[in-house]
Amino acid sequence: MTADPLSQALDPWGFESPFGASASGERTTAAGQPAVVGAPWGEAPWVEAPWAEAAWTEAPWTGEAESAGGVAFPSGAVLARASGATGRDEEHWDPNGAGLPLLDTRPALRTTRLSPNFTVGELASSGGRASDVARISPELVRVLQAIRDRAGKAVRITSGYRSWARNKALYQGYGKKPTLSRHCSGQAADITVPGLSGAQIAKLAIDAAGPELAIGIGTTFAHVDVRGAWALWSYGGVAASTVRAVRAYRDARRRGAPPAPVPPGPVPPGPVPPPVPRVPGQTAGGRLEVARVPLLAAHRGAGPDLVLRWNGMQNPEAIDVVVHLHGYSPPAASMRLPRDKEPISGLDFSDPAGREPGGRTRPTLALLPGGSRRRARSGPTGSRSRR
């Protein structure tokens, strides 16, 4: 089995696009041609040699992953090995030959913590669907926890392990060939952080977990995987300049530049204002003319600019607001709302069909604003319209 040292870039739907890797490490398309920025499948990752200098002080997790009959994780939890169809093109085939075993991730185990902030259920799920057996890399868990610790806020996994069968079904639904996804190998996770863009998450991941991550940048999320080699790419909607900026950031960190401050999250909402006390008592129906309203100052014609009417109400819990927008009227600039429009506007709350002699009884405020009271030209031919 030939392992692909560079997994593929995701397509606009969040799944990897068919980029392979040549023997030289140059990014290529499925047809063996060099991948180009702006190609229909997105941007190919940049591949660089591992850093020679020790630029990171945080060493990778060195806990004993293999335990008697299972795999140990940073929390100390051990997941038992499980069986499954792992042959070529079978349900749980590992297309990258990463060598991680299938683990027992049935429902009873999904609340088990693999690190302080991540559970079995989160790592064994993709698109909200959990698998009863899954591959989960202890190194991926360590990386995700490091990102969470640096972020200082929740990190949500939107896609963890994805079986080969599910990967194929999803791509077949798009009429596309399935790709050799690192999610199938248990080495990848798509993550979001509240208030952060995909590029900000990518930089945060570099600061938190080191330079050898493979990172895909989305608009609001990032794909991180622990294939063991640096790679960088983008998904649909992310500008090439954004990818270049993340690459430049990694290069600067390699040269010893300090990490960027963690971007703040969204501003929490302020305190909820206390409810406005309801004043007991009864309000009689009434009417008010407003001679001039600044919002309507550009409208020509005789005043008033606004007429309001309301019906009688007592201790209303809610008030309906009705606005009557009138059309053009032949009196034009000489039109007056009380004389020409109010009688036909419904502001008297009467039932036009005469079925309810008392008229509208729900607490209601009606507004009749003045229009421009003139004809308006529109269209390239100078035809006249009415408003």
Short mmCIF file of C-alpha atoms in Angstrom, two decimals:
data_model
loop_
_atom_site.label_atom_id
_atom_site.label_comp_id
_atom_site.label_asym_id
_atom_site.label_seq_id
_atom_site.Cartn_x
_atom_site.Cartn_y
_atom_site.Cartn_z
CA MET A 1 0.00 0.00 0.00
CA THR A 2 1.40 3.38 -0.97
CA ALA A 3 0.89 6.16 1.56
CA ASP A 4 0.14 9.61 0.25
CA PRO A 5 2.47 11.97 2.20
CA LEU A 6 0.25 14.90 1.31
CA SER A 7 -3.48 14.63 1.71
CA GLN A 8 -5.81 16.48 -0.60
CA ALA A 9 -7.33 19.97 -0.45
CA LEU A 10 -11.00 20.25 0.36
CA ASP A 11 -13.62 21.21 -2.15
CA PRO A 12 -16.26 23.94 -1.59
CA TRP A 13 -18.43 21.45 0.32
CA GLY A 14 -15.72 20.69 2.87
CA PHE A 15 -14.28 17.49 1.46
CA GLU A 16 -10.82 16.94 0.04
CA SER A 17 -10.21 17.65 -3.62
CA PRO A 18 -8.23 15.17 -5.75
CA PHE A 19 -4.69 16.46 -5.39
CA GLY A 20 -2.03 13.79 -5.24
CA ALA A 21 1.68 14.13 -4.64
CA SER A 22 4.48 13.35 -7.04
CA ALA A 23 7.56 11.51 -5.91
CA SER A 24 9.39 14.82 -5.64
CA GLY A 25 6.78 16.21 -3.29
CA GLU A 26 5.48 18.71 -5.84
CA ARG A 27 1.73 19.20 -5.57
CA THR A 28 -0.03 17.71 -8.56
CA THR A 29 -3.55 17.14 -9.79
CA ALA A 30 -5.06 13.68 -10.17
CA ALA A 31 -3.86 13.71 -13.79
CA GLY A 32 -0.27 14.28 -12.68
CA GLN A 33 -0.11 17.91 -13.78
CA PRO A 34 1.25 20.61 -11.47
CA ALA A 35 -1.53 22.12 -9.38
CA VAL A 36 -2.14 25.83 -9.88
CA VAL A 37 -3.61 28.47 -7.65
CA GLY A 38 -7.13 29.28 -8.76
CA ALA A 39 -7.77 25.85 -10.28
CA PRO A 40 -11.38 24.65 -10.04
CA TRP A 41 -10.55 22.39 -7.11
CA GLY A 42 -8.95 25.16 -5.05
CA GLU A 43 -5.35 25.90 -4.21
CA ALA A 44 -2.74 23.22 -3.84
CA PRO A 45 -0.79 23.06 -0.57
CA TRP A 46 2.69 24.46 -0.37
CA VAL A 47 5.12 21.79 0.79
CA GLU A 48 8.34 22.64 2.56
CA ALA A 49 11.08 20.66 4.25
CA PRO A 50 10.75 20.23 8.03
CA TRP A 51 12.35 22.95 10.13
CA ALA A 52 15.91 22.14 11.08
CA GLU A 53 16.03 24.36 14.14
CA ALA A 54 14.16 23.70 17.35
CA ALA A 55 11.74 26.59 17.09
CA TRP A 56 9.16 25.13 19.46
CA THR A 57 9.51 24.63 23.18
CA GLU A 58 6.46 22.36 23.51
CA ALA A 59 7.46 18.80 22.73
CA PRO A 60 4.98 16.38 21.17
CA TRP A 61 3.12 14.08 23.50
CA THR A 62 5.36 11.11 24.22
CA GLY A 63 2.97 8.98 26.24
CA GLU A 64 2.83 5.28 25.42
CA ALA A 65 0.09 5.09 22.81
CA GLU A 66 -0.10 1.31 22.64
CA SER A 67 -1.50 -0.24 25.78
CA ALA A 68 -2.44 -3.83 26.54
CA GLY A 69 -5.24 -4.51 24.10
CA GLY A 70 -5.86 -0.86 23.25
CA VAL A 71 -4.59 2.67 22.65
CA ALA A 72 -3.86 5.19 25.42
CA PHE A 73 -4.63 8.89 25.13
CA PRO A 74 -3.34 12.04 26.89
CA SER A 75 -6.08 11.84 29.53
CA GLY A 76 -4.97 8.33 30.48
CA ALA A 77 -8.07 6.78 28.96
CA VAL A 78 -7.52 3.59 26.96
CA LEU A 79 -9.76 2.60 24.06
CA ALA A 80 -9.90 -1.08 23.14
CA ARG A 81 -9.16 -2.25 19.65
CA ALA A 82 -12.14 -3.17 17.52
CA SER A 83 -12.67 -5.21 14.40
CA GLY A 84 -14.02 -3.99 11.09
CA ALA A 85 -13.74 -4.33 7.35
CA THR A 86 -10.38 -2.68 6.68
CA GLY A 87 -9.37 -4.25 3.37
CA ARG A 88 -8.84 -2.14 0.29
CA ASP A 89 -12.00 -0.24 -0.62
CA GLU A 90 -13.91 -1.79 2.30
CA GLU A 91 -15.92 0.21 4.84
CA HIS A 92 -13.02 1.21 7.12
CA TRP A 93 -10.14 1.11 4.64
CA ASP A 94 -7.31 3.49 5.49
CA PRO A 95 -6.37 5.00 2.09
CA ASN A 96 -3.18 6.53 3.51
CA GLY A 97 -1.83 3.48 5.34
CA ALA A 98 -1.27 5.48 8.54
CA GLY A 99 -1.30 2.30 10.62
CA LEU A 100 -3.78 3.41 13.29
CA PRO A 101 -6.08 0.61 14.51
CA LEU A 102 -9.84 0.74 14.65
CA LEU A 103 -11.03 1.49 18.19
CA ASP A 104 -14.22 0.80 20.08
CA THR A 105 -16.23 4.05 20.06
CA ARG A 106 -19.74 2.73 20.71
CA PRO A 107 -22.32 5.05 22.37
CA ALA A 108 -21.49 3.98 25.94
CA LEU A 109 -17.94 5.28 25.50
CA ARG A 110 -18.59 8.56 23.71
CA THR A 111 -18.53 10.73 26.82
CA THR A 112 -15.08 9.39 27.75
CA ARG A 113 -12.55 12.21 27.78
CA LEU A 114 -9.43 11.69 25.70
CA SER A 115 -8.02 15.01 26.94
CA PRO A 116 -9.34 17.69 29.30
CA ASN A 117 -11.64 19.16 26.64
CA PHE A 118 -12.29 16.48 24.00
CA THR A 119 -14.35 13.30 24.12
CA VAL A 120 -14.54 10.07 22.15
CA GLY A 121 -17.83 11.18 20.60
CA GLU A 122 -16.31 14.36 19.16
CA LEU A 123 -13.37 12.56 17.54
CA ALA A 124 -15.47 9.65 16.26
CA SER A 125 -18.00 11.87 14.46
CA SER A 126 -18.18 13.56 11.09
CA GLY A 127 -20.96 15.91 10.10
CA GLY A 128 -22.88 15.05 13.27
CA ARG A 129 -22.81 11.27 12.64
CA ALA A 130 -20.81 9.13 15.06
CA SER A 131 -19.22 5.79 14.22
CA ASP A 132 -19.23 2.76 16.54
CA VAL A 133 -15.64 2.04 15.51
CA ALA A 134 -13.14 4.71 14.54
CA ARG A 135 -9.50 5.56 14.11
CA ILE A 136 -8.30 8.30 16.49
CA SER A 137 -4.71 9.48 16.60
CA PRO A 138 -3.45 10.27 20.14
CA GLU A 139 -1.20 12.88 18.53
CA LEU A 140 -4.24 14.56 16.94
CA VAL A 141 -5.88 14.71 20.38
CA ARG A 142 -2.74 16.32 21.81
CA VAL A 143 -2.70 18.90 19.02
CA LEU A 144 -6.38 19.75 19.47
CA GLN A 145 -5.92 20.19 23.22
CA ALA A 146 -2.91 22.46 22.63
CA ILE A 147 -5.04 24.58 20.28
CA ARG A 148 -7.82 24.69 22.87
CA ASP A 149 -5.41 25.72 25.63
CA ARG A 150 -3.97 28.55 23.57
CA ALA A 151 -7.37 29.73 22.35
CA GLY A 152 -8.72 29.89 25.89
CA LYS A 153 -12.19 29.19 24.56
CA ALA A 154 -14.22 26.32 23.12
CA VAL A 155 -12.93 24.52 20.03
CA ARG A 156 -15.66 22.68 18.15
CA ILE A 157 -14.88 19.64 16.01
CA THR A 158 -17.20 19.60 13.01
CA SER A 159 -15.59 16.55 11.40
CA GLY A 160 -13.37 13.91 12.99
CA TYR A 161 -13.17 10.29 11.85
CA ARG A 162 -14.95 9.54 8.57
CA SER A 163 -15.13 5.96 7.34
CA TRP A 164 -14.05 5.21 3.79
CA ALA A 165 -17.59 4.04 2.99
CA ARG A 166 -19.05 7.34 4.16
CA ASN A 167 -16.35 9.26 2.32
CA LYS A 168 -17.23 7.45 -0.91
CA ALA A 169 -20.97 7.96 -0.45
CA LEU A 170 -20.54 11.69 0.10
CA TYR A 171 -18.43 12.16 -3.01
CA GLN A 172 -20.70 9.99 -5.10
CA GLY A 173 -23.53 12.29 -4.06
CA TYR A 174 -21.61 15.12 -5.73
CA GLY A 175 -20.78 12.99 -8.76
CA LYS A 176 -17.08 13.07 -7.87
CA LYS A 177 -14.33 10.54 -7.25
CA PRO A 178 -13.64 9.98 -3.53
CA THR A 179 -10.35 11.33 -2.26
CA LEU A 180 -7.79 9.79 0.06
CA SER A 181 -8.98 11.67 3.09
CA ARG A 182 -6.90 11.92 6.25
CA HIS A 183 -10.21 11.81 8.13
CA CYS A 184 -10.40 8.12 7.10
CA SER A 185 -6.98 7.59 8.71
CA GLY A 186 -8.04 9.13 12.03
CA GLN A 187 -5.45 11.88 11.64
CA ALA A 188 -7.62 14.92 10.82
CA ALA A 189 -10.21 17.22 12.34
CA ASP A 190 -12.08 20.23 11.03
CA ILE A 191 -12.49 22.80 13.79
CA THR A 192 -14.13 26.14 14.49
CA VAL A 193 -13.41 28.64 17.26
CA PRO A 194 -16.06 31.25 18.13
CA GLY A 195 -15.23 34.66 16.68
CA LEU A 196 -12.19 33.49 14.68
CA SER A 197 -11.75 33.14 10.92
CA GLY A 198 -10.15 30.10 9.34
CA ALA A 199 -6.88 32.01 8.85
CA GLN A 200 -6.81 33.07 12.50
CA ILE A 201 -7.39 29.47 13.57
CA ALA A 202 -4.55 28.36 11.28
CA LYS A 203 -2.10 30.80 12.86
CA LEU A 204 -3.26 29.85 16.33
CA ALA A 205 -2.70 26.16 15.48
CA ILE A 206 0.85 26.90 14.30
CA ASP A 207 1.60 28.71 17.57
CA ALA A 208 0.00 26.02 19.70
CA ALA A 209 1.10 22.78 18.07
CA GLY A 210 4.18 23.49 15.98
CA PRO A 211 5.22 23.74 12.36
CA GLU A 212 4.61 20.20 11.13
CA LEU A 213 0.83 20.40 10.89
CA ALA A 214 -1.06 20.10 7.65
CA ILE A 215 -3.62 22.91 7.57
CA GLY A 216 -6.51 23.71 5.28
CA ILE A 217 -7.98 27.19 5.58
CA GLY A 218 -11.73 27.77 5.24
CA THR A 219 -13.57 31.02 5.72
CA THR A 220 -14.80 30.14 9.22
CA PHE A 221 -12.99 26.88 10.00
CA ALA A 222 -9.65 25.12 9.61
CA HIS A 223 -8.69 21.54 8.84
CA VAL A 224 -5.74 20.28 10.88
CA ASP A 225 -4.07 16.91 10.47
CA VAL A 226 -1.03 15.15 11.85
CA ARG A 227 0.31 13.37 8.78
CA GLY A 228 3.80 14.42 9.90
CA ALA A 229 4.63 16.95 7.19
CA TRP A 230 3.82 20.63 6.71
CA ALA A 231 1.21 21.39 4.08
CA LEU A 232 -1.08 24.35 3.51
CA TRP A 233 -4.08 24.84 1.28
CA SER A 234 -7.41 26.65 1.12
CA TYR A 235 -11.06 25.90 0.49
CA GLY A 236 -13.54 27.78 -1.68
CA GLY A 237 -14.08 31.42 -0.78
CA VAL A 238 -10.61 32.00 0.72
CA ALA A 239 -8.37 34.42 -1.16
CA ALA A 240 -4.89 33.40 -2.26
CA SER A 241 -3.53 36.39 -0.34
CA THR A 242 -4.95 34.89 2.88
CA VAL A 243 -3.05 31.64 2.29
CA ARG A 244 0.13 33.58 1.54
CA ALA A 245 -0.29 35.51 4.79
CA VAL A 246 -0.51 32.28 6.81
CA ARG A 247 2.54 30.89 5.05
CA ALA A 248 4.44 34.14 5.76
CA TYR A 249 3.36 33.93 9.39
CA ARG A 250 4.80 30.42 9.70
CA ASP A 251 8.03 31.57 8.05
CA ALA A 252 8.27 34.48 10.50
CA ARG A 253 7.74 32.16 13.45
CA ARG A 254 10.46 29.94 12.03
CA ARG A 255 12.82 32.91 12.13
CA GLY A 256 12.00 33.47 15.79
CA ALA A 257 9.23 36.07 15.61
CA PRO A 258 6.95 36.05 18.67
CA PRO A 259 3.47 34.53 18.34
CA ALA A 260 0.59 36.84 17.61
CA PRO A 261 -1.82 37.61 20.45
CA VAL A 262 -4.82 35.33 20.49
CA PRO A 263 -7.65 37.24 18.76
CA PRO A 264 -10.50 38.10 21.10
CA GLY A 265 -13.76 36.31 20.69
CA PRO A 266 -17.09 37.97 20.02
CA VAL A 267 -18.11 40.70 22.44
CA PRO A 268 -20.50 39.17 24.96
CA PRO A 269 -23.96 40.67 24.98
CA GLY A 270 -24.62 43.37 27.52
CA PRO A 271 -27.04 42.99 30.38
CA VAL A 272 -30.66 42.57 29.43
CA PRO A 273 -32.47 45.82 30.20
CA PRO A 274 -35.27 45.52 32.73
CA PRO A 275 -38.74 45.37 31.25
CA VAL A 276 -40.54 48.68 30.89
CA PRO A 277 -43.20 48.82 33.57
CA ARG A 278 -46.73 48.91 32.26
CA VAL A 279 -48.59 51.98 33.39
CA PRO A 280 -52.06 51.01 34.54
CA GLY A 281 -54.99 52.92 33.20
CA GLN A 282 -56.96 53.54 30.06
CA THR A 283 -55.98 55.48 26.94
CA ALA A 284 -58.74 56.98 24.87
CA GLY A 285 -58.64 56.86 21.10
CA GLY A 286 -57.09 59.90 19.46
CA ARG A 287 -55.54 61.58 16.46
CA LEU A 288 -52.39 63.67 15.87
CA GLU A 289 -51.07 65.66 12.91
CA VAL A 290 -47.30 66.18 12.66
CA ALA A 291 -46.55 69.16 10.47
CA ARG A 292 -42.92 68.36 9.63
CA VAL A 293 -40.94 65.08 9.83
CA PRO A 294 -37.21 65.33 8.94
CA LEU A 295 -37.28 61.93 7.26
CA LEU A 296 -39.96 63.22 4.87
CA ALA A 297 -38.47 66.67 4.33
CA ALA A 298 -37.60 65.95 0.69
CA HIS A 299 -41.22 65.22 -0.15
CA ARG A 300 -42.91 68.22 -1.77
CA GLY A 301 -46.45 69.29 -1.13
CA ALA A 302 -48.73 70.74 1.49
CA GLY A 303 -48.53 69.54 5.08
CA PRO A 304 -48.90 67.82 7.38
CA ASP A 305 -46.14 65.26 6.81
CA LEU A 306 -47.68 62.62 9.06
CA VAL A 307 -51.06 61.71 10.52
CA LEU A 308 -51.37 59.29 13.43
CA ARG A 309 -54.48 57.69 14.89
CA TRP A 310 -54.99 55.15 17.66
CA ASN A 311 -57.96 53.44 19.17
CA GLY A 312 -58.91 53.19 22.82
CA MET A 313 -56.94 50.70 24.88
CA GLN A 314 -56.50 49.67 28.49
CA ASN A 315 -53.30 48.13 29.90
CA PRO A 316 -52.25 46.74 26.49
CA GLU A 317 -49.62 43.99 26.47
CA ALA A 318 -48.96 44.62 22.77
CA ILE A 319 -49.89 47.26 20.22
CA ASP A 320 -50.33 46.63 16.50
CA VAL A 321 -48.68 49.24 14.26
CA VAL A 322 -50.23 49.79 10.84
CA VAL A 323 -48.67 51.99 8.15
CA HIS A 324 -50.63 53.18 5.11
CA LEU A 325 -48.44 54.11 2.12
CA HIS A 326 -50.50 56.05 -0.39
CA GLY A 327 -49.86 56.31 -4.13
CA TYR A 328 -49.78 59.28 -6.48
CA SER A 329 -52.78 61.59 -6.35
CA PRO A 330 -53.98 64.00 -9.07
CA PRO A 331 -53.91 67.03 -6.73
CA ALA A 332 -50.12 66.54 -6.75
CA ALA A 333 -48.40 69.32 -4.80
CA SER A 334 -51.72 70.63 -3.48
CA MET A 335 -52.68 67.26 -1.98
CA ARG A 336 -53.32 67.22 1.75
CA LEU A 337 -53.30 63.99 3.75
CA PRO A 338 -56.35 64.78 5.97
CA ARG A 339 -58.52 65.75 3.02
CA ASP A 340 -57.41 63.46 0.21
CA LYS A 341 -55.97 60.32 1.80
CA GLU A 342 -57.06 59.88 5.38
CA PRO A 343 -60.75 59.16 4.53
CA ILE A 344 -59.71 56.19 2.40
CA SER A 345 -56.72 55.01 4.44
CA GLY A 346 -58.43 52.87 7.06
CA LEU A 347 -57.20 55.07 9.89
CA ASP A 348 -60.74 55.26 11.28
CA PHE A 349 -60.46 51.53 12.14
CA SER A 350 -63.87 50.81 10.65
CA ASP A 351 -64.66 47.51 8.91
CA PRO A 352 -64.95 48.25 5.16
CA ALA A 353 -67.36 45.31 4.81
CA GLY A 354 -69.54 46.57 7.63
CA ARG A 355 -69.50 43.24 9.43
CA GLU A 356 -68.16 44.72 12.68
CA PRO A 357 -70.00 47.94 13.46
CA GLY A 358 -67.67 48.76 16.32
CA GLY A 359 -64.59 48.60 14.08
CA ARG A 360 -61.17 47.33 15.07
CA THR A 361 -60.82 46.69 18.80
CA ARG A 362 -57.26 45.37 19.08
CA PRO A 363 -54.89 48.05 20.46
CA THR A 364 -53.61 49.70 17.28
CA LEU A 365 -51.50 52.69 16.22
CA ALA A 366 -51.96 53.72 12.57
CA LEU A 367 -49.57 55.96 10.63
CA LEU A 368 -50.21 57.81 7.38
CA PRO A 369 -46.95 59.39 6.08
CA GLY A 370 -47.02 61.82 3.19
CA GLY A 371 -45.63 60.71 -0.15
CA SER A 372 -43.68 62.87 -2.60
CA ARG A 373 -46.95 64.18 -4.14
CA ARG A 374 -45.42 64.45 -7.59
CA ARG A 375 -44.85 62.37 -10.67
CA ALA A 376 -41.40 60.78 -10.97
CA ARG A 377 -39.44 60.01 -14.12
CA SER A 378 -37.89 56.58 -14.47
CA GLY A 379 -36.37 54.46 -17.19
CA PRO A 380 -34.11 55.34 -20.10
CA THR A 381 -37.00 56.60 -22.26
CA GLY A 382 -38.13 59.16 -19.72
CA SER A 383 -41.46 57.37 -19.19
CA ARG A 384 -43.38 58.61 -16.20
CA SER A 385 -44.23 56.53 -13.19
CA ARG A 386 -46.47 57.19 -10.22
CA ARG A 387 -45.67 56.98 -6.57
#
